[in-house]
C-alpha atoms as a PDB file:
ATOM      1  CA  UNK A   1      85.152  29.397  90.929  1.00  0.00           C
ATOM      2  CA  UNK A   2      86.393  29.933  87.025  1.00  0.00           C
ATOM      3  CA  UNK A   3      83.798  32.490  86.836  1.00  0.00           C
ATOM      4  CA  UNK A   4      84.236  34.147  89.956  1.00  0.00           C
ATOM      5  CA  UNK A   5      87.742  34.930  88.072  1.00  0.00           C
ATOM      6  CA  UNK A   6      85.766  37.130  85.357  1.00  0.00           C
ATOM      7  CA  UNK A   7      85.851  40.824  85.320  1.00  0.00           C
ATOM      8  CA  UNK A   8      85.130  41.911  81.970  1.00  0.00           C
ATOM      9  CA  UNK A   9      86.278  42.294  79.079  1.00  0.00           C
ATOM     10  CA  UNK A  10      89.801  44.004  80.765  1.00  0.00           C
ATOM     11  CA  UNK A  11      89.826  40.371  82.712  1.00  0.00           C
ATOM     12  CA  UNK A  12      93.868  40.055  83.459  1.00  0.00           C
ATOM     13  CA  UNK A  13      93.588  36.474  84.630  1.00  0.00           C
ATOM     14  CA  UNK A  14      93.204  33.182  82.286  1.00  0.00           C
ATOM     15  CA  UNK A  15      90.471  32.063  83.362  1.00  0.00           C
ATOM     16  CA  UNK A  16      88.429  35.511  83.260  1.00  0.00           C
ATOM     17  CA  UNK A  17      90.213  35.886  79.628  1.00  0.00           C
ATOM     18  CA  UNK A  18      89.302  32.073  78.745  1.00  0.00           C
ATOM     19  CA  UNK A  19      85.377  33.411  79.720  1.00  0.00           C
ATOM     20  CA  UNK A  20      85.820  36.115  77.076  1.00  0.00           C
ATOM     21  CA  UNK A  21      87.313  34.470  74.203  1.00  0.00           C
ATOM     22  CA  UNK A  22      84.526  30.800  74.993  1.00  0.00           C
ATOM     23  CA  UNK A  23      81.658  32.767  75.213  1.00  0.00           C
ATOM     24  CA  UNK A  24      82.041  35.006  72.234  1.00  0.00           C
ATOM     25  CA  UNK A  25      83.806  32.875  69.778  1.00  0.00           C
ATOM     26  CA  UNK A  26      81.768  29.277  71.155  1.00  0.00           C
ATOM     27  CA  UNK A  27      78.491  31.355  71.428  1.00  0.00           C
ATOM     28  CA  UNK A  28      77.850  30.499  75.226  1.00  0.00           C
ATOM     29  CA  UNK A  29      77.154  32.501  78.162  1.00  0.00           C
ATOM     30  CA  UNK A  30      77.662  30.632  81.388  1.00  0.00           C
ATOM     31  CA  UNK A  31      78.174  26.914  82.541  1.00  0.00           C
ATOM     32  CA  UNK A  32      74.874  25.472  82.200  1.00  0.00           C
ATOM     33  CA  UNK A  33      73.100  29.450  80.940  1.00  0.00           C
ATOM     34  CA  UNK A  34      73.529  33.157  81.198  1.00  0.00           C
ATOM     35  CA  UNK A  35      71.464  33.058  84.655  1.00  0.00           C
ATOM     36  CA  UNK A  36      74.642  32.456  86.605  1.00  0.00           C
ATOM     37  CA  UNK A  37      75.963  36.026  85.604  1.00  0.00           C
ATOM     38  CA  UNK A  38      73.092  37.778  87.404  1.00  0.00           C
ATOM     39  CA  UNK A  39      73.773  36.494  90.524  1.00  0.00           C
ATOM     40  CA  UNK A  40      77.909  36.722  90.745  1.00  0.00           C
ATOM     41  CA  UNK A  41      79.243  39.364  91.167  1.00  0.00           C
ATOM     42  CA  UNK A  42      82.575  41.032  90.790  1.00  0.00           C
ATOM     43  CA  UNK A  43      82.315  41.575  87.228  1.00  0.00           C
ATOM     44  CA  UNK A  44      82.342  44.998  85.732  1.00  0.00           C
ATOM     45  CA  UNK A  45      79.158  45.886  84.505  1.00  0.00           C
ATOM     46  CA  UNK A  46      79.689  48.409  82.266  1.00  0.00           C
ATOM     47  CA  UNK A  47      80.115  47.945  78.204  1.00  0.00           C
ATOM     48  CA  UNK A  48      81.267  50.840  76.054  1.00  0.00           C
ATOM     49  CA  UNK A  49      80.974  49.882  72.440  1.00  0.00           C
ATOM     50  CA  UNK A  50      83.877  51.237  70.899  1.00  0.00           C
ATOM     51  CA  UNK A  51      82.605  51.796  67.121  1.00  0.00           C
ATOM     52  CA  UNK A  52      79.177  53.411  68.588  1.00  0.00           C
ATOM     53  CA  UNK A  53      81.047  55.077  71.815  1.00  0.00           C
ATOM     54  CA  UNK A  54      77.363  53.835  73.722  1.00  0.00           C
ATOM     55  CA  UNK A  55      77.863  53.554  77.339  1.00  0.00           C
ATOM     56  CA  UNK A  56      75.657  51.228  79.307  1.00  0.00           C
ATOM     57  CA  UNK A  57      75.445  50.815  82.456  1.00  0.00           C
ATOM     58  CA  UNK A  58      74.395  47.764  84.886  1.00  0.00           C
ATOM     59  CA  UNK A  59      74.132  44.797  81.815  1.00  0.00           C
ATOM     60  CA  UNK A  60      72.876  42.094  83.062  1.00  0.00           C
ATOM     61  CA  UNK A  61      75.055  39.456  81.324  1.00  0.00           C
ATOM     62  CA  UNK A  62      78.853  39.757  80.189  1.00  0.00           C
ATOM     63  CA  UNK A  63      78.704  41.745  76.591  1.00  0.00           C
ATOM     64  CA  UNK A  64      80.029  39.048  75.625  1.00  0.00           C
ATOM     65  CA  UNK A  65      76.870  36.332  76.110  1.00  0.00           C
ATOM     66  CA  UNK A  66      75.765  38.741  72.883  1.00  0.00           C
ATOM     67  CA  UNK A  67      76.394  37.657  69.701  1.00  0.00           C
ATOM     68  CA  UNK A  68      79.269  39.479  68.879  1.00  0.00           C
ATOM     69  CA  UNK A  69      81.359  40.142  65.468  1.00  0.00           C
ATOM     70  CA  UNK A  70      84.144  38.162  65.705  1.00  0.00           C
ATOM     71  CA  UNK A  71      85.289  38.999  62.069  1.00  0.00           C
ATOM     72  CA  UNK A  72      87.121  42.039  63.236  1.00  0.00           C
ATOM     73  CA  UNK A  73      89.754  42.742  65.618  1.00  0.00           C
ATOM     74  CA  UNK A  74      87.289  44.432  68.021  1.00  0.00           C
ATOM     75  CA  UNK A  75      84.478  42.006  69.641  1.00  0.00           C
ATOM     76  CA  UNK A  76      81.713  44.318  69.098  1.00  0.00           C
ATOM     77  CA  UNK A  77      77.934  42.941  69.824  1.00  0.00           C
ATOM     78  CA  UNK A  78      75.818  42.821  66.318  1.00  0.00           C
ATOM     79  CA  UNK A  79      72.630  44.189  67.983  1.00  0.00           C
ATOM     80  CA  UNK A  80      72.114  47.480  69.339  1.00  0.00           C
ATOM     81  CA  UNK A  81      70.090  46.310  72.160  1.00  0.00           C
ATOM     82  CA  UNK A  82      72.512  43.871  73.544  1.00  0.00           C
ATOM     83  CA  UNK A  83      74.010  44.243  75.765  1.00  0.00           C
ATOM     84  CA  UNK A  84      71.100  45.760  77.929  1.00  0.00           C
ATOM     85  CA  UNK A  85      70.291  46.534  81.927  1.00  0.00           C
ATOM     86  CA  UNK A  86      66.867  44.786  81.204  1.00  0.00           C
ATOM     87  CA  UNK A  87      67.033  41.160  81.227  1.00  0.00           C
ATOM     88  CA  UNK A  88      64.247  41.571  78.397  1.00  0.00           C
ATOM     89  CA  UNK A  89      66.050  42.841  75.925  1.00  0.00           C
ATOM     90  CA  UNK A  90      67.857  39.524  75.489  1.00  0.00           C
ATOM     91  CA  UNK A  91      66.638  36.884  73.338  1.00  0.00           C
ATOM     92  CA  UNK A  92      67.901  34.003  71.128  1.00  0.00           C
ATOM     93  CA  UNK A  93      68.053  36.031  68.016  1.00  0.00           C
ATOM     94  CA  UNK A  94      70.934  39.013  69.180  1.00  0.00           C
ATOM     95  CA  UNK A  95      72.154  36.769  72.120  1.00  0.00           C
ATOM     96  CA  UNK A  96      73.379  33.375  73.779  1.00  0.00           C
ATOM     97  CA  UNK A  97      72.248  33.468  76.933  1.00  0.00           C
ATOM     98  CA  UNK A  98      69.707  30.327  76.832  1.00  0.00           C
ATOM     99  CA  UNK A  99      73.200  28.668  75.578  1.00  0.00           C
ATOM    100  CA  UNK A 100      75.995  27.089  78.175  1.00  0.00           C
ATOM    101  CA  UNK A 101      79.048  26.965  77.273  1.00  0.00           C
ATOM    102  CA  UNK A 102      79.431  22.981  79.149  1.00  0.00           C
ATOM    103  CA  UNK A 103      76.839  22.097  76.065  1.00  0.00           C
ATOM    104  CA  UNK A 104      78.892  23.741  73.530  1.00  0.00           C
ATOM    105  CA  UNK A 105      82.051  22.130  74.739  1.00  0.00           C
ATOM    106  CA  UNK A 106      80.727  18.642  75.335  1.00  0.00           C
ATOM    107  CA  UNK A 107      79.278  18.995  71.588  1.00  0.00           C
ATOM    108  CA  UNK A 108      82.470  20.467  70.116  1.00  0.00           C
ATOM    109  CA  UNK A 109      85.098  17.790  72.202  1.00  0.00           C
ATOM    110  CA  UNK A 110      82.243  14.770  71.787  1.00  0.00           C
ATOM    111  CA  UNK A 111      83.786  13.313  69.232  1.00  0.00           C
ATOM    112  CA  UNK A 112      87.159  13.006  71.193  1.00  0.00           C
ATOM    113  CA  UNK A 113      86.055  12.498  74.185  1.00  0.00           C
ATOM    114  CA  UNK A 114      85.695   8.410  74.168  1.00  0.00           C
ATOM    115  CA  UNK A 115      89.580   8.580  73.037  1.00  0.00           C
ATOM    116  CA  UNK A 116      91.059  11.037  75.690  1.00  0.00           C
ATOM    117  CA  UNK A 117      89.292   9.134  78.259  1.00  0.00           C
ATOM    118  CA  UNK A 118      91.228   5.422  76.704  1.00  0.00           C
ATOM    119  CA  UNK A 119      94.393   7.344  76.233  1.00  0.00           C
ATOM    120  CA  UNK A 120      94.495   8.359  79.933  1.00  0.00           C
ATOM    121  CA  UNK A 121      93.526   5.069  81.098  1.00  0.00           C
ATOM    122  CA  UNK A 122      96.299   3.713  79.176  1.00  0.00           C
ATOM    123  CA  UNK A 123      98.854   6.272  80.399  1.00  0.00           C
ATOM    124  CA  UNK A 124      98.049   5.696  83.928  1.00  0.00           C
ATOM    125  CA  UNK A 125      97.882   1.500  83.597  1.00  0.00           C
ATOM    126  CA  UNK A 126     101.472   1.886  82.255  1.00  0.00           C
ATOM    127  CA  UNK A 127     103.148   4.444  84.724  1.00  0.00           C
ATOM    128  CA  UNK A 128     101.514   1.307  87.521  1.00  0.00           C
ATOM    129  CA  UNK A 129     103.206  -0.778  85.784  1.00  0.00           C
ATOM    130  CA  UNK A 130     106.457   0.840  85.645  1.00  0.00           C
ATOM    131  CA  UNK A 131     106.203   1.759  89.358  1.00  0.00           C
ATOM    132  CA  UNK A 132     105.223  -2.150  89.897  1.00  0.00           C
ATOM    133  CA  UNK A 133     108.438  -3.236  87.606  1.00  0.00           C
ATOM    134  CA  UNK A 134     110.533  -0.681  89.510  1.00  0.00           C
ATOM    135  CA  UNK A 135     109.559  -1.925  93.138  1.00  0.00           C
ATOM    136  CA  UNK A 136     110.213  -5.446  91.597  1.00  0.00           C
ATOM    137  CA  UNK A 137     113.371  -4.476  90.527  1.00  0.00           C
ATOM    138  CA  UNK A 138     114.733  -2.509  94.417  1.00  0.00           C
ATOM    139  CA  UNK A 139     113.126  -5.542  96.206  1.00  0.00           C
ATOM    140  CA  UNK A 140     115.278  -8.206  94.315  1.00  0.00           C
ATOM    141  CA  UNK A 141     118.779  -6.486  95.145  1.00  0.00           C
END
Protein backbone atom coordinates (compact mmCIF):
# COMPACT_ATOMS: atom_id res chain seq x y z
CA UNK A 1 0.00 0.00 0.00
CA UNK A 2 3.00 2.58 1.20
CA UNK A 3 4.39 2.08 -2.14
CA UNK A 4 1.45 2.25 -4.14
CA UNK A 5 1.66 6.00 -2.60
CA UNK A 6 5.04 6.64 -4.66
CA UNK A 7 5.17 8.75 -7.69
CA UNK A 8 8.54 9.95 -8.05
CA UNK A 9 10.66 12.03 -7.05
CA UNK A 10 7.68 15.07 -7.22
CA UNK A 11 5.78 12.42 -4.70
CA UNK A 12 3.34 15.07 -2.68
CA UNK A 13 2.28 12.48 -0.14
CA UNK A 14 4.43 11.18 3.04
CA UNK A 15 4.61 8.11 2.37
CA UNK A 16 5.71 8.49 -1.47
CA UNK A 17 8.22 11.30 0.05
CA UNK A 18 9.27 8.81 3.03
CA UNK A 19 10.14 6.23 -0.25
CA UNK A 20 12.43 8.97 -1.58
CA UNK A 21 14.31 10.18 1.28
CA UNK A 22 14.67 5.77 2.78
CA UNK A 23 15.79 4.59 -0.31
CA UNK A 24 18.39 7.14 -1.19
CA UNK A 25 19.76 8.15 2.09
CA UNK A 26 19.27 4.15 3.74
CA UNK A 27 20.52 2.71 0.35
CA UNK A 28 17.34 0.44 -0.26
CA UNK A 29 15.08 0.01 -3.05
CA UNK A 30 11.88 -1.74 -2.10
CA UNK A 31 10.48 -3.80 0.94
CA UNK A 32 12.17 -6.98 0.63
CA UNK A 33 14.22 -5.71 -3.20
CA UNK A 34 13.94 -3.43 -6.16
CA UNK A 35 11.72 -6.24 -8.00
CA UNK A 36 8.56 -4.83 -6.48
CA UNK A 37 9.02 -1.51 -8.55
CA UNK A 38 8.71 -3.35 -11.88
CA UNK A 39 5.56 -4.61 -11.31
CA UNK A 40 3.57 -1.41 -9.56
CA UNK A 41 2.71 0.91 -11.23
CA UNK A 42 1.67 4.50 -10.91
CA UNK A 43 5.01 5.82 -10.54
CA UNK A 44 6.47 8.24 -12.98
CA UNK A 45 8.99 6.73 -14.93
CA UNK A 46 10.87 9.29 -16.18
CA UNK A 47 14.33 10.76 -14.50
CA UNK A 48 15.87 13.97 -15.79
CA UNK A 49 19.22 14.46 -14.16
CA UNK A 50 19.40 17.94 -13.48
CA UNK A 51 23.37 18.58 -13.55
CA UNK A 52 23.60 16.36 -16.95
CA UNK A 53 19.94 17.59 -18.29
CA UNK A 54 19.77 13.45 -19.55
CA UNK A 55 16.29 12.43 -20.04
CA UNK A 56 15.39 8.80 -19.69
CA UNK A 57 12.63 7.33 -20.29
CA UNK A 58 10.78 4.01 -18.90
CA UNK A 59 13.55 3.23 -15.73
CA UNK A 60 12.87 0.36 -14.42
CA UNK A 61 13.40 1.16 -10.70
CA UNK A 62 12.78 4.60 -8.82
CA UNK A 63 16.16 6.82 -9.59
CA UNK A 64 16.36 6.67 -6.44
CA UNK A 65 17.19 2.61 -5.83
CA UNK A 66 20.66 4.20 -7.51
CA UNK A 67 23.22 5.18 -5.46
CA UNK A 68 22.78 8.65 -5.37
CA UNK A 69 24.97 11.78 -4.00
CA UNK A 70 23.47 12.72 -1.06
CA UNK A 71 26.28 15.30 -0.24
CA UNK A 72 24.55 17.97 -2.20
CA UNK A 73 21.29 19.54 -2.15
CA UNK A 74 20.26 17.77 -5.39
CA UNK A 75 19.93 13.74 -5.16
CA UNK A 76 21.70 13.10 -8.28
CA UNK A 77 22.63 9.22 -9.15
CA UNK A 78 26.70 8.75 -9.14
CA UNK A 79 26.64 6.50 -12.26
CA UNK A 80 25.76 7.46 -15.62
CA UNK A 81 24.05 4.30 -16.37
CA UNK A 82 21.67 4.33 -13.54
CA UNK A 83 19.03 4.91 -13.72
CA UNK A 84 18.40 2.79 -16.97
CA UNK A 85 15.18 1.23 -19.07
CA UNK A 86 17.25 -2.09 -19.07
CA UNK A 87 17.02 -3.97 -15.98
CA UNK A 88 20.79 -4.89 -16.91
CA UNK A 89 22.28 -1.97 -16.44
CA UNK A 90 21.77 -2.28 -12.68
CA UNK A 91 24.14 -3.92 -10.50
CA UNK A 92 25.48 -3.79 -6.90
CA UNK A 93 28.29 -1.49 -7.68
CA UNK A 94 26.10 1.95 -9.09
CA UNK A 95 22.84 0.63 -7.41
CA UNK A 96 20.69 -0.88 -4.43
CA UNK A 97 18.34 -2.77 -5.90
CA UNK A 98 19.42 -6.40 -4.48
CA UNK A 99 18.97 -4.22 -1.07
CA UNK A 100 15.37 -3.86 0.90
CA UNK A 101 14.85 -1.29 2.72
CA UNK A 102 12.85 -3.84 5.73
CA UNK A 103 16.72 -5.24 6.03
CA UNK A 104 18.17 -1.90 6.33
CA UNK A 105 15.65 -0.80 8.88
CA UNK A 106 15.56 -3.94 10.99
CA UNK A 107 19.58 -3.56 10.99
CA UNK A 108 19.57 0.19 11.70
CA UNK A 109 16.46 -0.01 14.65
CA UNK A 110 17.96 -3.70 15.90
CA UNK A 111 19.53 -2.45 18.54
CA UNK A 112 16.30 -0.73 19.90
CA UNK A 113 14.06 -2.88 18.99
CA UNK A 114 14.08 -5.39 22.23
CA UNK A 115 13.42 -1.96 24.27
CA UNK A 116 10.48 -0.39 22.23
CA UNK A 117 8.87 -3.67 22.28
CA UNK A 118 9.29 -3.70 26.72
CA UNK A 119 8.41 -0.08 26.78
CA UNK A 120 5.08 -0.71 24.99
CA UNK A 121 4.32 -3.66 26.95
CA UNK A 122 4.80 -1.64 29.94
CA UNK A 123 2.69 1.30 28.71
CA UNK A 124 -0.16 -0.84 27.86
CA UNK A 125 0.05 -3.17 31.37
CA UNK A 126 -0.28 0.23 33.14
CA UNK A 127 -3.13 2.07 31.16
CA UNK A 128 -5.06 -1.86 32.24
CA UNK A 129 -4.31 -1.13 35.26
CA UNK A 130 -5.53 2.29 35.52
CA UNK A 131 -8.73 1.33 33.64
CA UNK A 132 -8.93 -1.76 36.28
CA UNK A 133 -8.30 0.87 39.35
CA UNK A 134 -10.83 3.22 37.73
CA UNK A 135 -13.72 0.55 37.32
CA UNK A 136 -12.75 -0.36 40.99
CA UNK A 137 -13.12 2.94 41.99
CA UNK A 138 -17.14 3.72 39.97
CA UNK A 139 -18.16 0.22 41.25
CA UNK A 140 -17.49 1.04 45.01
CA UNK A 141 -19.69 4.36 45.05
Amino acid sequence: EYMGKFSGLQSKTPQGLIWVIMQAYMGCCGIKNGNEWISLSGWNRTFINVKTKVIKYNMVYPYTCCKVDTSSSVLAPKDGNCPSSTKSFYNKVNSNVDTGCLDKLDSTLGGYTSGVVIALFIAIAVQIGVIVLAVIIIRSD
